Tab-separated table of C-alpha atoms and ligand atoms in Angstrom:
chain	number	residue	atom	x	y	z
A	168	ARG	CA	17.474	-2.922	-1.179
A	169	ASP	CA	16.975	-5.895	-3.006
A	170	PRO	CA	18.668	-6.255	-6.231
A	171	ALA	CA	15.174	-7.094	-7.788
A	172	TYR	CA	14.258	-3.156	-7.034
A	173	ARG	CA	17.155	-1.841	-9.057
A	174	ILE	CA	16.618	-0.130	-12.290
A	175	THR	CA	18.963	-0.857	-14.582
A	176	GLU	CA	19.764	0.430	-18.267
A	177	GLU	CA	18.823	-3.069	-19.360
A	178	ALA	CA	15.600	-3.284	-17.954
A	179	VAL	CA	14.694	0.543	-19.096
A	180	ARG	CA	15.982	-0.650	-22.857
A	181	ARG	CA	13.725	-3.751	-22.373
A	182	ALA	CA	10.543	-2.013	-21.094
A	183	LEU	CA	10.706	1.064	-23.752
A	184	SER	CA	12.313	-0.408	-26.970
A	185	PRO	CA	8.703	-1.204	-27.801
A	186	VAL	CA	7.654	2.322	-27.465
A	187	ALA	CA	7.803	4.625	-30.719
A	188	LEU	CA	9.728	7.012	-28.680
A	189	PRO	CA	10.345	10.455	-30.594
A	190	ALA	CA	14.120	10.955	-30.541
A	191	ILE	CA	13.997	13.865	-28.203
A	192	ILE	CA	13.082	11.364	-25.322
A	193	ASP	CA	15.651	11.141	-23.162
A	194	VAL	CA	15.417	8.977	-20.462
A	195	ARG	CA	17.261	8.498	-16.633
A	196	TYR	CA	16.765	6.883	-14.217
A	197	GLY	CA	17.966	5.169	-10.531
A	198	ASP	CA	20.698	7.081	-8.735
A	199	GLU	CA	21.411	9.262	-11.774
A	200	ARG	CA	23.266	12.446	-9.668
A	201	ASP	CA	24.862	14.119	-13.155
A	202	GLU	CA	23.406	17.456	-13.165
A	203	ARG	CA	24.093	17.399	-17.059
A	204	ALA	CA	22.538	14.725	-17.569
A	205	ILE	CA	19.394	15.497	-15.816
A	206	ARG	CA	19.105	19.075	-17.257
A	207	ALA	CA	18.484	17.329	-20.351
A	208	ALA	CA	16.137	14.775	-19.351
A	209	HIS	CA	12.284	14.431	-20.576
A	210	VAL	CA	11.723	11.522	-17.802
A	211	PHE	CA	13.507	10.475	-15.227
A	212	VAL	CA	12.394	7.007	-13.176
A	213	ALA	CA	13.550	5.778	-9.633
A	214	GLY	CA	12.746	3.925	-6.573
A	215	ARG	CA	13.416	6.995	-4.019
A	216	LEU	CA	12.964	10.137	-5.433
A	217	ASP	CA	15.728	13.238	-4.723
A	218	MET	CA	13.041	15.843	-4.887
A	219	GLY	CA	16.076	18.654	-4.118
A	220	MET	CA	17.696	17.480	-7.230
A	221	LEU	CA	14.935	17.548	-9.689
A	222	SER	CA	13.383	20.657	-8.683
A	223	ALA	CA	16.953	22.396	-9.367
A	224	TRP	CA	18.163	20.159	-12.640
A	225	GLY	CA	14.572	18.953	-14.149
A	226	GLU	CA	14.429	21.666	-16.661
A	227	ARG	CA	13.103	19.647	-19.377
A	228	LEU	CA	11.119	17.100	-17.168
A	229	ARG	CA	8.169	15.734	-18.569
A	230	ILE	CA	7.582	12.778	-16.298
A	231	VAL	CA	9.210	11.843	-13.110
A	232	HIS	CA	7.971	8.134	-12.330
A	233	CYS	CA	8.388	6.688	-9.109
A	234	THR	CA	8.494	2.689	-8.400
A	235	SER	CA	6.185	2.844	-5.892
A	236	ALA	CA	2.570	2.954	-4.649
A	237	GLY	CA	2.823	5.138	-2.070
A	238	VAL	CA	3.551	8.844	-3.116
A	239	GLU	CA	3.697	10.584	0.852
A	240	SER	CA	7.025	11.424	1.419
A	241	TYR	CA	6.718	13.131	-2.153
A	242	MET	CA	3.827	15.476	-1.325
A	243	PRO	CA	3.087	18.627	-1.422
A	244	LEU	CA	4.070	18.381	-5.325
A	245	ASP	CA	5.194	21.977	-5.267
A	246	TRP	CA	9.226	20.639	-5.935
A	247	LEU	CA	7.925	19.519	-9.513
A	248	PRO	CA	9.415	21.293	-12.495
A	249	PRO	CA	6.970	23.526	-14.650
A	250	GLY	CA	5.030	21.082	-16.773
A	251	ALA	CA	6.100	18.099	-15.140
A	252	VAL	CA	3.967	15.069	-13.395
A	253	LEU	CA	4.536	12.758	-11.376
A	254	THR	CA	3.425	9.205	-11.788
A	255	ASN	CA	3.196	5.985	-9.219
A	256	SER	CA	3.440	2.260	-9.793
A	257	SER	CA	0.387	1.853	-8.164
A	258	GLY	CA	-1.132	-1.705	-9.939
A	259	VAL	CA	1.581	-3.514	-9.296
A	260	HIS	CA	1.131	-4.830	-5.881
A	261	ALA	CA	-2.099	-5.880	-6.594
A	262	ALA	CA	-1.911	-9.663	-7.334
A	263	LYS	CA	0.203	-10.123	-4.280
A	264	ALA	CA	-1.691	-7.650	-2.106
A	265	GLY	CA	-5.257	-9.836	-3.075
A	266	GLU	CA	-3.228	-12.951	-1.603
A	267	PHE	CA	-1.872	-11.382	1.066
A	268	GLY	CA	-5.516	-10.037	1.940
A	269	LEU	CA	-7.065	-13.373	1.857
A	270	LEU	CA	-4.847	-15.046	3.895
A	271	ALA	CA	-5.001	-12.494	6.491
A	272	VAL	CA	-8.383	-12.507	7.304
A	273	LEU	CA	-8.400	-16.345	7.052
A	274	MET	CA	-5.822	-16.014	9.630
A	275	LEU	CA	-7.880	-13.912	11.738
A	276	HIS	CA	-10.870	-15.344	11.745
A	277	GLN	CA	-9.428	-18.764	12.334
A	278	GLY	CA	-7.405	-17.076	15.238
A	279	ILE	CA	-3.892	-17.704	14.221
A	280	PRO	CA	-2.198	-14.717	15.898
A	281	ALA	CA	-3.979	-15.742	19.109
A	282	TYR	CA	-2.571	-19.745	18.778
A	283	ALA	CA	0.839	-17.845	18.078
A	284	THR	CA	0.646	-16.158	21.191
A	285	LEU	CA	-0.872	-18.966	23.065
A	286	GLN	CA	2.361	-21.133	21.398
A	287	ARG	CA	4.704	-18.910	22.624
A	288	GLN	CA	2.984	-19.590	26.479
A	289	HIS	CA	3.435	-23.303	25.749
A	290	ARG	CA	-0.502	-23.621	26.046
A	291	TRP	CA	-2.958	-25.481	24.316
A	292	GLN	CA	-6.288	-24.240	24.224
A	293	ARG	CA	-9.094	-24.544	21.763
A	294	SER	CA	-11.460	-22.333	20.362
A	295	LEU	CA	-13.596	-23.665	17.659
A	296	SER	CA	-14.356	-21.196	14.873
A	297	SER	CA	-17.245	-21.300	12.319
A	298	THR	CA	-16.878	-20.700	8.735
A	299	ILE	CA	-16.275	-17.530	7.337
A	300	ALA	CA	-19.409	-16.633	5.152
A	301	GLY	CA	-21.865	-14.213	6.334
A	302	ARG	CA	-19.241	-12.404	8.610
A	303	LYS	CA	-18.529	-8.221	7.689
A	304	VAL	CA	-15.202	-6.683	5.809
A	305	LEU	CA	-14.509	-2.870	6.179
A	306	LEU	CA	-12.440	-2.103	3.192
A	307	TYR	CA	-10.813	0.927	3.833
A	308	GLY	CA	-9.361	1.945	0.359
A	309	VAL	CA	-10.831	0.272	-2.534
A	310	GLY	CA	-8.008	1.101	-4.726
A	311	ALA	CA	-5.452	-1.248	-6.717
A	312	LEU	CA	-4.976	-3.149	-3.329
A	313	GLY	CA	-8.036	-3.125	-2.142
A	314	GLY	CA	-10.319	-4.362	-4.700
A	315	ALA	CA	-7.643	-7.501	-5.407
A	316	VAL	CA	-8.658	-8.143	-1.438
A	317	ALA	CA	-12.032	-7.466	-2.236
A	318	GLU	CA	-11.749	-10.318	-5.013
A	319	ARG	CA	-10.097	-13.013	-3.526
A	320	LEU	CA	-12.615	-12.169	-0.524
A	321	ARG	CA	-15.739	-11.902	-2.624
A	322	PRO	CA	-16.142	-15.974	-2.961
A	323	LEU	CA	-15.971	-16.816	0.842
A	324	GLY	CA	-19.351	-15.244	0.681
A	325	LEU	CA	-18.526	-12.128	3.022
A	326	ASP	CA	-20.242	-8.916	3.313
A	327	ILE	CA	-18.028	-6.058	2.227
A	328	VAL	CA	-18.306	-2.732	2.372
A	329	GLY	CA	-16.018	-0.058	0.961
A	330	VAL	CA	-14.453	3.077	2.060
A	331	ARG	CA	-14.098	5.226	-0.872
A	332	ARG	CA	-13.082	9.046	-1.214
A	333	SER	CA	-15.080	9.086	-3.974
A	334	GLY	CA	-18.189	6.975	-2.760
A	335	GLU	CA	-18.230	5.168	-6.105
A	336	PRO	CA	-19.497	1.465	-6.648
A	337	HIS	CA	-16.894	-1.289	-6.913
A	338	PRO	CA	-17.772	-4.414	-8.520
A	339	ALA	CA	-15.589	-6.479	-5.884
A	340	VAL	CA	-17.645	-5.234	-2.786
A	341	GLY	CA	-21.401	-4.861	-1.922
A	342	ARG	CA	-21.670	-1.586	-1.234
A	343	THR	CA	-19.239	1.715	-0.908
A	344	ILE	CA	-19.509	4.455	1.355
A	345	ARG	CA	-17.562	8.106	1.774
A	346	PRO	CA	-15.476	8.464	4.299
A	347	ASP	CA	-17.849	10.429	6.416
A	348	ARG	CA	-20.047	7.579	7.108
A	349	LEU	CA	-17.498	5.377	8.952
A	350	ALA	CA	-18.859	5.400	11.971
A	351	ASP	CA	-22.235	4.216	11.142
A	352	GLU	CA	-20.550	1.042	10.044
A	353	LEU	CA	-18.147	-0.137	12.769
A	354	ALA	CA	-20.480	-1.481	15.586
A	355	ASP	CA	-20.636	-4.748	13.309
A	356	THR	CA	-17.577	-5.037	12.013
A	357	ASP	CA	-16.025	-8.638	11.840
A	358	PHE	CA	-12.605	-7.691	9.611
A	359	LEU	CA	-11.341	-4.221	9.415
A	360	ILE	CA	-8.725	-3.816	6.444
A	361	LEU	CA	-7.027	-0.618	5.762
A	362	ALA	CA	-5.241	-0.366	1.816
A	363	CYS	CA	-5.804	3.613	1.501
A	364	PRO	CA	-2.923	5.957	0.451
A	365	LEU	CA	-1.352	8.331	3.636
A	366	THR	CA	-2.924	11.620	3.010
A	367	PRO	CA	-3.792	14.648	5.079
A	368	GLU	CA	-7.505	13.163	5.226
A	369	THR	CA	-6.279	9.520	5.873
A	370	LYS	CA	-3.257	10.414	8.817
A	371	GLY	CA	-4.584	9.152	12.097
A	372	ALA	CA	-8.323	8.051	10.506
A	373	ILE	CA	-8.424	4.906	12.552
A	374	GLY	CA	-7.983	6.075	16.124
A	375	ARG	CA	-8.915	5.387	19.492
A	376	ALA	CA	-12.568	5.864	18.842
A	377	GLU	CA	-13.184	3.907	15.707
A	378	LEU	CA	-11.299	1.104	17.106
A	379	ALA	CA	-13.162	1.110	20.667
A	380	ALA	CA	-16.392	1.234	18.062
A	381	LEU	CA	-15.478	-2.263	16.622
A	382	LYS	CA	-17.424	-5.290	17.330
A	383	PRO	CA	-16.118	-6.689	20.719
A	384	GLY	CA	-13.836	-9.819	18.836
A	385	ALA	CA	-13.171	-7.990	15.397
A	386	SER	CA	-9.980	-8.058	14.243
A	387	VAL	CA	-7.967	-5.733	11.999
A	388	VAL	CA	-5.052	-5.615	9.115
A	389	ASN	CA	-3.148	-2.803	8.264
A	390	MET	CA	-1.558	-2.862	4.466
A	391	ALA	CA	-1.546	0.672	4.050
A	392	ARG	CA	0.590	2.722	5.862
A	393	ALA	CA	1.044	2.934	10.514
A	394	ALA	CA	0.255	6.627	10.366
A	395	VAL	CA	-3.450	5.910	9.253
A	396	MET	CA	-4.070	4.118	12.888
A	397	ASP	CA	-3.343	4.768	16.084
A	398	TYR	CA	-0.823	1.803	17.043
A	399	ASP	CA	-1.271	2.211	20.823
A	400	ALA	CA	-4.597	2.518	20.931
A	401	LEU	CA	-4.525	-1.020	19.069
A	402	ALA	CA	-2.621	-2.684	21.453
A	403	GLY	CA	-4.239	-1.458	24.355
A	404	LEU	CA	-7.616	-2.477	23.026
A	405	LEU	CA	-6.098	-6.268	21.677
A	406	VAL	CA	-4.556	-6.572	25.748
A	407	GLU	CA	-7.983	-5.812	27.203
A	408	ARG	CA	-9.033	-8.502	24.819
A	409	HIS	CA	-11.866	-6.336	22.745
A	410	LEU	CA	-10.107	-7.059	19.193
A	411	SER	CA	-9.103	-10.549	18.899
A	412	GLY	CA	-6.054	-10.410	16.739
A	413	ALA	CA	-4.601	-7.966	14.370
A	414	ILE	CA	-1.981	-8.124	11.333
A	415	LEU	CA	-0.014	-5.156	10.898
A	416	ASP	CA	2.948	-4.810	7.834
A	417	VAL	CA	3.825	-1.250	7.874
A	418	PHE	CA	5.088	0.564	10.519
A	419	ASP	CA	6.284	4.557	11.429
A	420	ARG	CA	10.014	3.146	11.438
A	421	GLU	CA	10.824	0.208	9.209
A	422	PRO	CA	12.915	-2.178	10.252
A	423	LEU	CA	10.526	-1.774	13.318
A	424	PRO	CA	13.330	-0.842	16.018
A	425	GLU	CA	13.784	-4.420	18.328
A	426	THR	CA	12.760	-2.614	21.696
A	427	SER	CA	9.453	-1.547	20.017
A	428	PRO	CA	6.704	-2.937	22.696
A	429	LEU	CA	4.162	-3.573	19.491
A	430	TRP	CA	6.653	-7.293	19.157
A	431	ASP	CA	5.037	-8.407	22.284
A	432	VAL	CA	1.258	-6.973	21.907
A	433	PRO	CA	-0.970	-10.747	22.357
A	434	ASN	CA	-2.545	-11.274	19.030
A	435	LEU	CA	-0.640	-9.055	17.059
A	436	PHE	CA	1.158	-11.056	14.292
A	437	ILE	CA	3.786	-8.793	12.552
A	438	THR	CA	5.002	-8.778	8.964
A	439	PRO	CA	8.214	-6.540	7.813
A	440	HIS	CA	6.193	-4.963	4.659
A	441	VAL	CA	5.949	-7.962	2.396
A	442	SER	CA	2.335	-7.768	1.883
A	443	ALA	CA	2.027	-6.574	-1.517
A	444	ASP	CA	5.752	-6.594	-3.284
A	445	ASP	CA	6.289	-9.449	-5.684
A	446	PRO	CA	9.858	-9.294	-6.736
A	447	HIS	CA	9.522	-11.132	-9.625
A	448	GLY	CA	9.439	-9.211	-12.395
A	449	TYR	CA	8.782	-5.909	-10.077
A	450	VAL	CA	10.754	-3.322	-12.039
A	451	ASP	CA	9.569	-4.132	-15.268
A	452	ARG	CA	6.043	-3.871	-14.361
A	453	CYS	CA	7.063	-0.363	-13.068
A	454	LEU	CA	8.335	0.463	-16.095
A	455	ALA	CA	5.326	-1.220	-17.981
A	456	ILE	CA	3.322	1.779	-16.562
A	457	LEU	CA	5.933	4.553	-17.825
A	458	ALA	CA	6.247	2.944	-21.418
A	459	GLU	CA	2.181	3.235	-21.760
A	460	ASN	CA	2.392	6.704	-20.640
A	461	LEU	CA	5.093	7.478	-23.293
A	462	ALA	CA	3.034	5.641	-25.777
A	463	ARG	CA	-0.194	8.040	-24.776
A	464	GLN	CA	1.910	11.003	-24.563
A	465	ALA	CA	2.506	10.777	-27.823
A	466	ASP	CA	-0.403	9.459	-29.137
A	467	GLY	CA	-1.932	12.965	-27.606
A	468	LEU	CA	-3.761	10.919	-24.812
A	469	PRO	CA	-4.115	11.107	-21.080
A	470	LEU	CA	-1.190	9.628	-18.676
A	471	ARG	CA	-2.085	6.580	-16.165
A	472	ASN	CA	-1.037	7.079	-12.759
A	473	VAL	CA	-0.685	10.695	-12.420
A	474	VAL	CA	-0.486	11.686	-8.723
A	475	ASP	CA	-2.254	14.679	-8.053
B	896	NDP	P1	-4.926	3.366	-5.238
B	896	NDP	O1	-4.614	5.033	-5.200
B	896	NDP	O2	-4.761	2.127	-6.225
B	896	NDP	O3	-6.124	3.359	-4.497
B	896	NDP	C1	-6.218	3.995	-2.903
B	896	NDP	C2	-7.851	3.773	-2.731
B	896	NDP	O4	-8.005	4.386	-1.225
B	896	NDP	C3	-9.113	4.227	-3.390
B	896	NDP	O5	-10.342	3.531	-3.420
B	896	NDP	C4	-9.350	5.946	-2.913
B	896	NDP	O6	-10.605	6.249	-3.190
B	896	NDP	C5	-8.893	5.250	-1.235
B	896	NDP	N1	-8.552	7.038	-0.363
B	896	NDP	C6	-8.147	7.562	-0.844
B	896	NDP	N2	-8.432	9.088	-0.210
B	896	NDP	C7	-8.884	8.300	0.461
B	896	NDP	C8	-9.440	8.973	1.744
B	896	NDP	N3	-10.058	10.158	2.283
B	896	NDP	N4	-10.390	8.078	3.001
B	896	NDP	C9	-11.119	6.633	2.453
B	896	NDP	N5	-10.696	6.403	1.119
B	896	NDP	C10	-9.569	6.835	0.484
B	896	NDP	O7	-3.978	3.156	-4.258
B	896	NDP	P2	-3.385	1.644	-3.941
B	896	NDP	O8	-4.154	0.191	-3.603
B	896	NDP	O9	-2.502	1.279	-5.122
B	896	NDP	O10	-2.288	1.680	-2.713
B	896	NDP	C11	-2.906	2.526	-1.302
B	896	NDP	C12	-1.569	2.695	-0.431
B	896	NDP	O11	-1.602	0.798	-0.084
B	896	NDP	C13	-0.464	3.443	-1.235
B	896	NDP	O12	-0.318	4.622	-1.539
B	896	NDP	C14	0.720	2.711	-0.405
B	896	NDP	O13	0.346	3.575	0.784
B	896	NDP	C15	-0.030	1.551	0.810
B	896	NDP	N6	0.803	0.432	-0.216
B	896	NDP	C16	1.634	-0.760	0.653
B	896	NDP	C17	2.173	-1.768	0.128
B	896	NDP	C18	2.707	-2.749	1.159
B	896	NDP	O14	3.704	-3.100	0.789
B	896	NDP	N7	2.009	-2.904	1.688
B	896	NDP	C19	2.379	-1.429	-1.413
B	896	NDP	C20	1.725	-0.897	-2.083
B	896	NDP	C21	0.917	0.143	-1.502
B	896	NDP	P3	-11.036	6.351	-4.668
B	896	NDP	O15	-11.561	5.082	-5.137
B	896	NDP	O16	-12.630	7.124	-4.849
B	896	NDP	O17	-10.006	7.228	-5.238
């Protein structure tokens, strides 16, 4: 990975020094594989967690912090040592993801993926679109990522409907529904944006039936995880022109293999998992969540970003 994502001793010191840590707190990080050190650690922080190592050696662990928002590869949490919690870095990607979501919707509305396809064919084919106000966005997941996308889309006068597990209202979306009401919303949706975690409930949630039920000419964006959507069905509906475009940032296998048929699907725009990572100060922002949690723990307050 890019050095911007490496957790260094200096970054840990910088982030945690302002926190009034009780002397007993021992923080280990990164690729540490020293069994004795990990047995002594109260906190472990890493970009990729070695769950077997932590469950075998992490006798004193209280917080395991990961520098990603997606935690599907760490589920179920049966590997966590007794008394420890897993916290994630949800929130650090929000600003960049918000900008990407805005860009993606405007690109799809203006038919840019279709123009990219036409450009490869050396074809000049105009298709004028009107302004975007009044179109409907269905935002699947309105957490850190989805909320930031909604905030940036709202000034465009779009009708934004959010799908949340809780169904709770969200200030940046006009209306919120629970996932079991999804089918009622598809037929008049212009833009479907995925920004939910990959869980047993969301895996395959946007299958062939859901994609086919979208309004003819609708388009989709996936910034979540590939397994939430059926990409074969998506490709078929793009070829048939039922859907007018798609922007995919996440794939089952990354890097996407050169041989993947997705590269050549018309009106499909591929970005290599870049929609939400801002390398500038990334580790510092992740460690700031950990620092806040250590301060909260010392004050007996509930921790942020606990994965359950
Ligand atoms: P959050 O936990 O902040 O938000 C998740 C949202 O999804 C919440 O609104 C939640 O509902 C909703 N949700 C959860 N389960 C369901 C469900 N079964 N049906 C419908 N909605 C559901 O996470 P983030 O916004 O930080 O991240 C979301 C995901 O995005 C990550 O898990 C990761 O997979 C992916 N990601 C991708 C990145 C990229 O570079 N492309 C970068 C960062 C994250 P409720 O509000 O009710 O809890």
